[in-house]
Short mmCIF file of C-alpha atoms in Angstrom, two decimals:
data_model
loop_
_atom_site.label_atom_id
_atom_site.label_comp_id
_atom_site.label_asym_id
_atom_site.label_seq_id
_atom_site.Cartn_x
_atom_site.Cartn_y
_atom_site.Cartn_z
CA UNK A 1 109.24 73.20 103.71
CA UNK A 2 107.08 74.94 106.61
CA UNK A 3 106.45 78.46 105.66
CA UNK A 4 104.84 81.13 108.01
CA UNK A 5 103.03 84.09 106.44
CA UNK A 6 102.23 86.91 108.83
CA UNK A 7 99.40 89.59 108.32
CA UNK A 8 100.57 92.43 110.85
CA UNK A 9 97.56 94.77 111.16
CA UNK A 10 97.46 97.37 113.83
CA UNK A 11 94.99 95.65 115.95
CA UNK A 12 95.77 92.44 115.01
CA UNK A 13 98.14 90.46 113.90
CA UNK A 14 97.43 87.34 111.65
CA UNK A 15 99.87 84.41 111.03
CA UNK A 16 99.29 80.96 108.99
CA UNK A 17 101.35 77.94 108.94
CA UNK A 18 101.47 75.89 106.10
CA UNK A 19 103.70 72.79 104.83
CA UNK A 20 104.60 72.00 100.98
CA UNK A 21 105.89 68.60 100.70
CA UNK A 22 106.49 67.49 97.20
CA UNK A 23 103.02 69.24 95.34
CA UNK A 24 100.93 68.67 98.61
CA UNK A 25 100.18 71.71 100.69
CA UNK A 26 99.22 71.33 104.04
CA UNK A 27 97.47 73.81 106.58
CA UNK A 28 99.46 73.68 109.80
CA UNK A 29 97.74 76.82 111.84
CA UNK A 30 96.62 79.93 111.48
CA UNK A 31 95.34 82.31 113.82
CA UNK A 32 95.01 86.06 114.87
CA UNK A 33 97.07 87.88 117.88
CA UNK A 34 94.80 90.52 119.65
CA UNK A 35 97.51 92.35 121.22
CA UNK A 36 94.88 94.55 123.03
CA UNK A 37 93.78 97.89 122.61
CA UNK A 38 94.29 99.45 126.57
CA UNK A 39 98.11 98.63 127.00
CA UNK A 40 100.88 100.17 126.23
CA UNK A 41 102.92 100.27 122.76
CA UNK A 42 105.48 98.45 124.03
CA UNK A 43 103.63 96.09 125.73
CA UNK A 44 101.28 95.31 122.76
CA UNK A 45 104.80 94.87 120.51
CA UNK A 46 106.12 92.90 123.31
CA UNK A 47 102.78 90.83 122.99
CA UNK A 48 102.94 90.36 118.95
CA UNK A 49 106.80 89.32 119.11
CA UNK A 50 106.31 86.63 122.08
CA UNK A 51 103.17 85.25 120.61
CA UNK A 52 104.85 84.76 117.07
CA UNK A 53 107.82 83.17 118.88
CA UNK A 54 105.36 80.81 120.34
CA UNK A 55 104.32 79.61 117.09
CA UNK A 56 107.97 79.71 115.59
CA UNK A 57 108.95 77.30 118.53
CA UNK A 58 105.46 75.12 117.79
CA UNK A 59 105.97 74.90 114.20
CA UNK A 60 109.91 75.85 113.68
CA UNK A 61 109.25 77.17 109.72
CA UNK A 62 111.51 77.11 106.94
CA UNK A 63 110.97 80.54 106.04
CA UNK A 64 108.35 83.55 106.56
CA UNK A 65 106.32 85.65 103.97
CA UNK A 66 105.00 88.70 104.53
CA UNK A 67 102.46 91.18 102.45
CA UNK A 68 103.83 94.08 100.93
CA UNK A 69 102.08 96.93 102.79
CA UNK A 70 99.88 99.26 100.47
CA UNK A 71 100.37 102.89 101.23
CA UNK A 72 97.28 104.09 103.58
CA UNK A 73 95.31 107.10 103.38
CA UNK A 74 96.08 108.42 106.73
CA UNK A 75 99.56 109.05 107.97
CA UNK A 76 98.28 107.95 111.41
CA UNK A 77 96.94 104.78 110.25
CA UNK A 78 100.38 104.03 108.85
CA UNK A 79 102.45 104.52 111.54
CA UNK A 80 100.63 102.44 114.01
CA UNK A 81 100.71 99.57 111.29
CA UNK A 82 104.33 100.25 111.13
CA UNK A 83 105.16 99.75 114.28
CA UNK A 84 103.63 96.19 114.63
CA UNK A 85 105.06 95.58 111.38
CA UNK A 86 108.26 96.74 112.55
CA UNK A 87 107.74 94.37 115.99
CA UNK A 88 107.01 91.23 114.03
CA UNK A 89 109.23 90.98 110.74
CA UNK A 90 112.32 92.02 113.27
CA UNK A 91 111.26 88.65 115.75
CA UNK A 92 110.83 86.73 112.73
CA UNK A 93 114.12 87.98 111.29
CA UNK A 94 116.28 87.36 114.68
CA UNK A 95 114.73 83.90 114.66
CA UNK A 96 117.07 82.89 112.00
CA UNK A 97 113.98 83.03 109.00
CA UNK A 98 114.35 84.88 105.56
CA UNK A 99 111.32 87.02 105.87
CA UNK A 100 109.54 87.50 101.97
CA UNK A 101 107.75 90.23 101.00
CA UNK A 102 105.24 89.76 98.40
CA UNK A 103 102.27 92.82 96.61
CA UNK A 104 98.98 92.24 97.12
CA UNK A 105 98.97 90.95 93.35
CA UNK A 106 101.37 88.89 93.07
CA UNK A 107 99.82 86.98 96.40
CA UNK A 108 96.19 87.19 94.47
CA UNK A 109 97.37 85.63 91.53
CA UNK A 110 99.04 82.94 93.14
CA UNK A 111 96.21 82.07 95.04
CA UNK A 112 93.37 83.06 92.75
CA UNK A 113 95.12 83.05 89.14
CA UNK A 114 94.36 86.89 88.71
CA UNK A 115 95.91 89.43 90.33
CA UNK A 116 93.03 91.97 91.12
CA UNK A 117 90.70 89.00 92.39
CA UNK A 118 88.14 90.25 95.04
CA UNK A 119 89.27 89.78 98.85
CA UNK A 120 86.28 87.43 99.02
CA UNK A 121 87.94 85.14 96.09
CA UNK A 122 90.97 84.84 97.92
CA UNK A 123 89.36 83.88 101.12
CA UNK A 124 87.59 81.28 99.37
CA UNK A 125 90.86 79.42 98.02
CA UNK A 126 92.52 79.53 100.85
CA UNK A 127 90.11 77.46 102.43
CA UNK A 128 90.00 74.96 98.79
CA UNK A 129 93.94 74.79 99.19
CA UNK A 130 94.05 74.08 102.58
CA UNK A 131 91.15 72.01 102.87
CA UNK A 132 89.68 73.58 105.69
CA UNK A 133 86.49 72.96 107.34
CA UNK A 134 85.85 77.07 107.03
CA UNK A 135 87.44 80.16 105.65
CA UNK A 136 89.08 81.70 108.25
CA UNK A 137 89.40 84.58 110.30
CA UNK A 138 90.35 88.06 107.82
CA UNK A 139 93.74 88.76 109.01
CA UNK A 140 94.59 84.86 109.36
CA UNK A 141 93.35 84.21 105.59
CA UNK A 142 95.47 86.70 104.30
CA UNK A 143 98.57 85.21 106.13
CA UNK A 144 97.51 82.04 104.92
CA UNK A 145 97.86 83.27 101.32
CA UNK A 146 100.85 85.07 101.66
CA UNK A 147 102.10 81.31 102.79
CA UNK A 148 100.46 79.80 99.92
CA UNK A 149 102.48 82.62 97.68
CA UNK A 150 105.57 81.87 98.74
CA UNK A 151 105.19 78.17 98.40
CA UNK A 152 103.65 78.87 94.94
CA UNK A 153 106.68 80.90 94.35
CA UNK A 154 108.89 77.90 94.76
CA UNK A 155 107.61 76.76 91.77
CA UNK A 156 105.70 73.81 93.25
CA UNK A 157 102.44 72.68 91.58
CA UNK A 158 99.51 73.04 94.39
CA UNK A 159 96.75 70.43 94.81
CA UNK A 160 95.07 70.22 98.20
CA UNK A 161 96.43 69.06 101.30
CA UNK A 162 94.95 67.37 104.44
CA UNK A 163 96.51 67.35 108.01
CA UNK B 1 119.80 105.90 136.93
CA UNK B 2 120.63 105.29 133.51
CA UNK B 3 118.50 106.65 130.65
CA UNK B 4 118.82 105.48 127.44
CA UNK B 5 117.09 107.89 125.15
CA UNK B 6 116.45 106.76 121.07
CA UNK B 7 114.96 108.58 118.41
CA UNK B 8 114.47 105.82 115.70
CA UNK B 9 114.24 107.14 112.27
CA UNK B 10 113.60 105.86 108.95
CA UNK B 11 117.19 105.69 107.87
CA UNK B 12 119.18 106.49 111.13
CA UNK B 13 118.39 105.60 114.67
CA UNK B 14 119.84 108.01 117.01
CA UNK B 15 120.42 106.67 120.66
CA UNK B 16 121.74 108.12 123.75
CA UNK B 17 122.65 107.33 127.33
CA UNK B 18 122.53 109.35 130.82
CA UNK B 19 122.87 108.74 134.15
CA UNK B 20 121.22 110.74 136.94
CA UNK B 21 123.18 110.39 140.12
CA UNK B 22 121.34 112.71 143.09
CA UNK B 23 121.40 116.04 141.11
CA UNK B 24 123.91 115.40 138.37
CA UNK B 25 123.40 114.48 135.45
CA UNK B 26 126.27 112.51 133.60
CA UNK B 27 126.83 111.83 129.43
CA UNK B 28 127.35 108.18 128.98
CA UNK B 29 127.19 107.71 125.38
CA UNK B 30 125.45 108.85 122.03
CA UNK B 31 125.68 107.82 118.12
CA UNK B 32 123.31 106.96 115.55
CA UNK B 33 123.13 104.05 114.33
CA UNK B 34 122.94 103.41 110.59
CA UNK B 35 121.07 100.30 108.88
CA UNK B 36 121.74 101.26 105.03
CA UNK B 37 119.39 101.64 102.71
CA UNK B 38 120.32 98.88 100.48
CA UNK B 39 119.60 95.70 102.69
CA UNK B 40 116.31 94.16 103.27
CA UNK B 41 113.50 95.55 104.96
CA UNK B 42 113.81 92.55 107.73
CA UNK B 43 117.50 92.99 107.66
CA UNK B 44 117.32 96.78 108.02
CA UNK B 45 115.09 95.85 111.00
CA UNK B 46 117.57 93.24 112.73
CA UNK B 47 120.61 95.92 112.47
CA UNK B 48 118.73 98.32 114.95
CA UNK B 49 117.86 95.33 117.10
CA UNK B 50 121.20 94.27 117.09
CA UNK B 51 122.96 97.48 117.40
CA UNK B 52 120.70 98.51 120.23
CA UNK B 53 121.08 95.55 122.58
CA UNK B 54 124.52 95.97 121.99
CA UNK B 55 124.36 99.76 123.33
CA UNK B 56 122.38 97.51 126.15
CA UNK B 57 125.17 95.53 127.09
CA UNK B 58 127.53 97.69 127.20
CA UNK B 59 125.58 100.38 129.22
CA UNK B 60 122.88 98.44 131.02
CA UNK B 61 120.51 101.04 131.29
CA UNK B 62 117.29 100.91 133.74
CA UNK B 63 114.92 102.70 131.85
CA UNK B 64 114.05 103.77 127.90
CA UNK B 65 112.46 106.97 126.66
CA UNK B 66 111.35 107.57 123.26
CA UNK B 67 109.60 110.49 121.38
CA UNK B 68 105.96 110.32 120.93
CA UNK B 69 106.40 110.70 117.03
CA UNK B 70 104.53 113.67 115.09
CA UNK B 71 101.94 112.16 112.49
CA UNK B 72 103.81 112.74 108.99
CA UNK B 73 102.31 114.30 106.14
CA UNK B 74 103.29 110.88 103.67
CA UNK B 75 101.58 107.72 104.83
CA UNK B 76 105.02 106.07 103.13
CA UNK B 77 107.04 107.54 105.48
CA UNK B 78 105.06 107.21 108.37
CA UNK B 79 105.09 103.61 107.33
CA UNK B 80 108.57 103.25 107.22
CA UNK B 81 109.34 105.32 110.53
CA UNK B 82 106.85 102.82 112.47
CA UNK B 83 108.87 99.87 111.04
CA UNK B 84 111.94 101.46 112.38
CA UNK B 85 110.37 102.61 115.40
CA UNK B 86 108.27 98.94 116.37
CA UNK B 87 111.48 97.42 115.84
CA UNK B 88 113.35 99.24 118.53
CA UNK B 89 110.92 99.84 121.02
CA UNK B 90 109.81 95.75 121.10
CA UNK B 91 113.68 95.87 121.62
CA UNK B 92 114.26 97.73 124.82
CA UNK B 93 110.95 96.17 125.95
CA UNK B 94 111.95 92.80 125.56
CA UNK B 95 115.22 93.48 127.12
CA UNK B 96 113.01 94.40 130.11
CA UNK B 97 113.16 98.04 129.63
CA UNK B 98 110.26 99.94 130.51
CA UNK B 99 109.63 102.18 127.44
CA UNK B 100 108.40 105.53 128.10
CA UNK B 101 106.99 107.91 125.55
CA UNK B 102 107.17 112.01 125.76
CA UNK B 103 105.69 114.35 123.96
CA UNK B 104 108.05 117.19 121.50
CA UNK B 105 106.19 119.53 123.66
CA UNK B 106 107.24 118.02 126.75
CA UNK B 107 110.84 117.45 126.10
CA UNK B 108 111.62 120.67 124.72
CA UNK B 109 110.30 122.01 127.83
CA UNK B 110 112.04 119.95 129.89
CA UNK B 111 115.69 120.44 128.85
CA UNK B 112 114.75 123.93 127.23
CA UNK B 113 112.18 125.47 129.68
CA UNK B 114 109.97 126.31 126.79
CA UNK B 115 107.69 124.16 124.78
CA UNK B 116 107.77 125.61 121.47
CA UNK B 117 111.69 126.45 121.26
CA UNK B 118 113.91 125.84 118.37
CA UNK B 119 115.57 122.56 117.75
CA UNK B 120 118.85 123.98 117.38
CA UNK B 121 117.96 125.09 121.40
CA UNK B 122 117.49 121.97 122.24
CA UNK B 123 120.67 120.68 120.61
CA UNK B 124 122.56 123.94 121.92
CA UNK B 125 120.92 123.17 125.78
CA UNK B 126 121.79 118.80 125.13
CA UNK B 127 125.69 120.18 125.08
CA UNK B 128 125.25 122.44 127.96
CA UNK B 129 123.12 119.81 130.58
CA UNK B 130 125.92 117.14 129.38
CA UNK B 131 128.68 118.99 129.18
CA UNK B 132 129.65 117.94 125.26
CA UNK B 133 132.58 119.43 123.36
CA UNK B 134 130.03 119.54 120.55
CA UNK B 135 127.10 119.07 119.70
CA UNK B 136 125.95 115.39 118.57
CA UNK B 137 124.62 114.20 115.61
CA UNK B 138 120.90 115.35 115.02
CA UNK B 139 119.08 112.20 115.71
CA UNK B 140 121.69 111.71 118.98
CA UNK B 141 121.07 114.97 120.14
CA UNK B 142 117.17 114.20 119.94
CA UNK B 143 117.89 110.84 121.72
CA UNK B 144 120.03 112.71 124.68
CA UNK B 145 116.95 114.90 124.86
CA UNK B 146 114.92 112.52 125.69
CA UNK B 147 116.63 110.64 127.54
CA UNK B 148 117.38 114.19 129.66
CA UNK B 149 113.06 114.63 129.37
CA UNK B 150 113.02 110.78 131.12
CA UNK B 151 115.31 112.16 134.28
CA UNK B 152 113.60 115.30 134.57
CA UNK B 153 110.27 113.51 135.44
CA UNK B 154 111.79 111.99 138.08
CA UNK B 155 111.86 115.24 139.57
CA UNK B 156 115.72 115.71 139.83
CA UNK B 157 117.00 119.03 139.63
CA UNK B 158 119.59 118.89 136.80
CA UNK B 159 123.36 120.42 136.64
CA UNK B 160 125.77 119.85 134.57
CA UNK B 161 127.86 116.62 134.83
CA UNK B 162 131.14 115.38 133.20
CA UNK B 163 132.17 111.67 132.31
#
């Protein structure tokens, strides 16, 4: 099962591929889409949507997960997140993928074991899981574990994978 | 021309078509379209999509307008709204629409003459430019407004029209 977990901030957008095959989880991609500050909503939506099609046509997933948002302090803040939010769960959707929401602890604790783990802890594991070389980027670590969540949530024992 | 005009909200998404032919301006269609509030988010999100490019098809209009959306006072809700809203905007942009946004300011003066005036004067003035028996739905009216905002800035002097 290929799972793609999205992180859809307002600037950027991160998304993480990653592949459970019996208990072995497997790091496929990840990566952040800079939509750009200067243009125009649309076009930045426009910009999120094609370049998460690209990877759905790359890495055709299973199924997508997706972080539950927490509420933000400024109204502002929230609408703009919305919107991208809005762009890229509705392109995952009309792709044909069940798109998952999961909280922030649920994703901790199955990536970490406890749900109010630091940000810092969860970075860390993703990069154990997945075997990779570094931890990455913010947004893409957090899609990474919202993959590794939903996998998890499938009830299949994780060890670490290698590509 | 054809405008179509939407005014996505959390719950309802109110569209609206025009067409601007030399001076006249003609009512093509309006509704509001309803997603539920019991589906999925990424469901919720699809039915807009879908409902939209349907009001596409059918109507083939060259050009979108959408309200530049007031910040909200609950972070939730402005949340929510810019779900609604990124969803339908990446829409008509995909669809090749260029999406254009106007201030409340702006649109109440252009199909009221006054900036600051009433919404039940816009509504009221939506009937009279378009020549309605009645007038629409709330979020349909606000679509036809701006939709009626979009053709204005083309600098066409507006009458009434009839279907």
């Amino acid at each position: 099962m290929k799972i793609i977990g999205i992180d859809p901030g307002s600037r950027f957008c991160g998304y993480g591929v990653v592949e459970i095959e019996g208990s072995t989880l497997t790091h496929l991609d990840n990566g952040v889409i800079v939509p750009g500050a200067k243009r125009e909503l649309a076009q930045r939506l426009v910009y999120i949507a094609e370049a998460l099609e690209e990877r759905l046509h790359e890495f055709r997933p299973d199924v997508a997960a997706v972080e539950e948002t927490f509420v933000h302090k400024y109204a502002k803040s929230a609408l703009v997140l919305g919107q991208a939010r809005g762009a890229a769960i509705v392109t995952l959707a009309r792709a044909g993928l069940e798109v998952n929401e999961y909280s922030p602890t649920k994703i901790k604790q199955a990536v970490v074991g406890y749900g109010r783990a630091e940000k810092e802890q969860v970075q860390h594991m993703v990069k154990i899981l997945l075997n990779l070389p570094e931890v990455p980027e913010e947004n893409a670590a957090d899609a990474l574990a919202v993959a590794i969540c939903h996998g998890h949530g499938a009830n299949v024992p994780m060890k670490m994978g290698s590509r």
